[in-house]
Amino acid sequence: MPCRTCSSLSRTLAGTLLLLASGCQQYGSSDASHTETQFHDRPWEISTEQGEMVLPNIFYAEASENEQIMPTAIDGREGIDRLIYPTIGNPNLYVRDDPKDSFLVVLRLEEELFAHLQPDTSQSVPSTSRRYLSLAQSDANQLAFYLVARHGRDAFTTTAAPATGTMADGVYPIGASEIQIHSQPDALPEPFKQRRTLRCLFRQTAMQSVPAGLYDLRIEVKRDGQIAEAADGSGAAYEYQYNALRVFDASPEDGEYTVMNVTDTQISTGSKWGDKSQPQLFSFVDYVNSSPEPAVRNAAFITFNGDLHNGGSPGGLREAFVATTYNEEAKIILEALRELTIPIFLTPGNHDGFVSTGHVPGAVEELSKYAGLYDVVTGVVAKAWPDFSWDAFKAYVGVTAGEPGGWPVDIFVGAHRRQADARTLAEGWSPVSRDDRNMILFDGFHQWRRSYGPLSFSWSFGENLYVSLNSFELRQHRRSGWGMYTVNYGGGMSAVQLDWVTHQLDEAERRDQDVVLIAHHDPRGGHKGQDFGYYYSQVPYRGMGQSAAAYLSGAVLTPLLCKLPSWAQKDATEADCLHDGLQEWMRPDPDFDCAPRDRLGNGRCNPALLDPTAAAQNGRHLHFSGLELVDQITSHPRVRTLLLGHTHYHSLEMIQAGDEVVPDGFALSSAEAERFAALEVANPLRGFSKTGGEGEYDPSDVDHQKLIDDNAAFFGMLQAAAQDVNRHLGGEGRELAVMRLTCNADMTQQEYGDLPMMGFSLLHVSRRDDARGYSQPQINDVTYFMNTGSGAFQQVATVGLDRTTRLGADDPLNPVATLFH
């Protein structure tokens, strides 16, 4: 269908800029035909034409989904608002010589911003509820897209004026081959109706003038030659994302390429850990950009396994430090990552998602020499919580005094209860009023979604599918604490995300893709790669007690804060007392992780129906997200690699077909019962919560026998739940490589020689002809690089993954175990 009023664009680069006119060619393309993915998107999802689920939640960056008291803007700008894909942490990979590939841009745009372009939505997109969007564009009035190379960034990526650069300046205007607009059903939550979702597709013809390289993406809405302003005062309609697109000339030859992996940067702004994390990140970026190693320079992209942030510092407990932590850390992180010459895909970890309701520990209030919370909160502008008032916040803090972690609310992040298996907005999204939600001082995941992109997504390259999981998907009040100090920091996933994973893996099986799962935590549970099948209980945060005073005086891991019950001391060390490597995955939330049939009228689980001692007999039990993820892994033969972070060390396991991935329970000896009880209170803040959290923390107040009894009941329910999942690796000739990767900060627990083993890894993807008869490219070799200080990196060794063998993490012949100690 022809454009209604397309006009020629009179610029020096007229031939190239005429591509903008193709933005009006909305009802088809002269490029090679594209097939709609078999997995049809739900109204809140967006997949590429190649089947990558790049946005499981198109509303993730909405202001109403990121309501907190502290602002998320950096230097007055929200990093992600209208341009929601691609982003610096969720980039796009485009292959020029593939006629079926396309570059996708997704916008959330106010309708009045493009009303002057005479939008025509008369034709529907087949088999969807979407419509094609045709726009009448000219040089002065248009929805414009620009790709900006590194040498043009300073002048053209961030400018507040319309971009005027040419290809010589590193600026490449591109015109959309097709734009689709989402419908606005009545069931769409009211705050989301303020903007429309646009899918903008750029196919081979639109991309033909863009050479291979890494690009910033800039979009702008022009009205009468100027950038349009939103009528609601939300600002000028231009946005940009650094390093959002990498263009390749061709797909990897024979499926071979390299990927870098860096993890657990744990960027901190505090004096205690700032020097342990910031220089290391900038050294990594500098090395990547100037590496003498061809395999590093030519890596296709970088993967990340979580804990980008630290969420605080050991000595940072005062209000001014804690309240602004994530925002200050994000400034440093973005300053470093935007300089990378290779795109990075960011996966969140527990340190990225800590929450505070604003309950300041008593010792902090008494001893703080700096601004109190009132001064901090009232001193900032543009608060994300709408209509914020100090009186309302003070009242909220007062009524939640007995629950400093917040009320139990069935919300993971955002302002809605979500329902798995839903196909419609009415089924899948239930708004929760502000009066019924916790009034959050900050949530690290809000900062993440406004700075880097969504919390989970997938992407393809060559014949591989990479699936990035949010393994710290605990409910908001379960992620609560003060600064980096909290009680639940192990893994968890919502039923909604698990449902999404199922669809992703089903699609990968259909497309015959090798799958790499990327997560921070190990769904098998335990701690430090041990005790698989043990899951830590989710407990309420009860505060810190006066023990925090030791931190204010400058001590780090003091005997007072790390003091444990006498029966737990033999298994504890001071260095581990607050280390999150202790918790790998969490038990179900007893308030909400149950089937709808087992809920009370108020939406919470009915404990009378979920007696752990009777679970094996009545078949009713809470839902274990770790087991359910294990079930997805074991049941999908294309999942062959699991990349993990969290533990700050390198390890390798190779599991073979038929092997038990996680046991269904334990026959608890008295010694094991004691050991697991000790693990539950190894973190003194959890011990404080186990006492009820009143007054001072006296370790002797922890009810030892109750912990043992609770664990015995837990194992009974675990055994019942395990009967509903496949715990053995399925698929003939199947294997699963499980790799833990060390941190890129000076916080590692591992050494190489006499130096701390911190750094990054290089993953080599290739085909391997062996007895399995598996023809897809996989990660078959890993090269470890160590940060030796002063910006220098040493290549330690390259380890081949023998995927035909059975290998435990501590086997004497394990090549990774023999390298590091």
PDB file of N, CA, C and O in Angstrom, residues 73-79 331 382:
ATOM      1  N   ALA A  73      16.331   8.989  38.106  1.00  0.00           N
ATOM      2  CA  ALA A  73      16.990   9.755  37.054  1.00  0.00           C
ATOM      3  C   ALA A  73      18.452   9.997  37.413  1.00  0.00           C
ATOM      4  O   ALA A  73      18.804  10.159  38.582  1.00  0.00           O
ATOM      5  N   ILE A  74      19.289  10.010  36.395  1.00  0.00           N
ATOM      6  CA  ILE A  74      20.718  10.287  36.559  1.00  0.00           C
ATOM      7  C   ILE A  74      21.030  11.577  35.820  1.00  0.00           C
ATOM      8  O   ILE A  74      20.782  11.691  34.615  1.00  0.00           O
ATOM      9  N   ASP A  75      21.532  12.544  36.563  1.00  0.00           N
ATOM     10  CA  ASP A  75      21.798  13.880  36.010  1.00  0.00           C
ATOM     11  C   ASP A  75      20.551  14.448  35.345  1.00  0.00           C
ATOM     12  O   ASP A  75      20.611  15.053  34.257  1.00  0.00           O
ATOM     13  N   GLY A  76      19.400  14.216  35.980  1.00  0.00           N
ATOM     14  CA  GLY A  76      18.138  14.772  35.510  1.00  0.00           C
ATOM     15  C   GLY A  76      17.481  14.018  34.379  1.00  0.00           C
ATOM     16  O   GLY A  76      16.426  14.431  33.892  1.00  0.00           O
ATOM     17  N   ARG A  77      18.042  12.889  33.954  1.00  0.00           N
ATOM     18  CA  ARG A  77      17.504  12.154  32.807  1.00  0.00           C
ATOM     19  C   ARG A  77      17.221  10.707  33.188  1.00  0.00           C
ATOM     20  O   ARG A  77      18.074  10.031  33.761  1.00  0.00           O
ATOM     21  N   GLU A  78      16.000  10.256  32.860  1.00  0.00           N
ATOM     22  CA  GLU A  78      15.701   8.839  32.997  1.00  0.00           C
ATOM     23  C   GLU A  78      16.369   8.101  31.844  1.00  0.00           C
ATOM     24  O   GLU A  78      16.126   8.420  30.670  1.00  0.00           O
ATOM     25  N   GLY A  79      17.189   7.121  32.164  1.00  0.00           N
ATOM     26  CA  GLY A  79      17.916   6.415  31.116  1.00  0.00           C
ATOM     27  C   GLY A  79      17.012   5.686  30.151  1.00  0.00           C
ATOM     28  O   GLY A  79      17.310   5.575  28.960  1.00  0.00           O
ATOM     29  N   LYS A 331      25.428   5.628  38.218  1.00  0.00           N
ATOM     30  CA  LYS A 331      26.216   6.642  37.500  1.00  0.00           C
ATOM     31  C   LYS A 331      27.578   6.077  37.122  1.00  0.00           C
ATOM     32  O   LYS A 331      28.062   6.263  35.988  1.00  0.00           O
ATOM     33  N   ALA A 382      11.715  15.674  42.116  1.00  0.00           N
ATOM     34  CA  ALA A 382      11.249  14.672  41.140  1.00  0.00           C
ATOM     35  C   ALA A 382      11.177  13.278  41.753  1.00  0.00           C
ATOM     36  O   ALA A 382      11.697  12.316  41.207  1.00  0.00           O
TER      37      ALA A 382
END
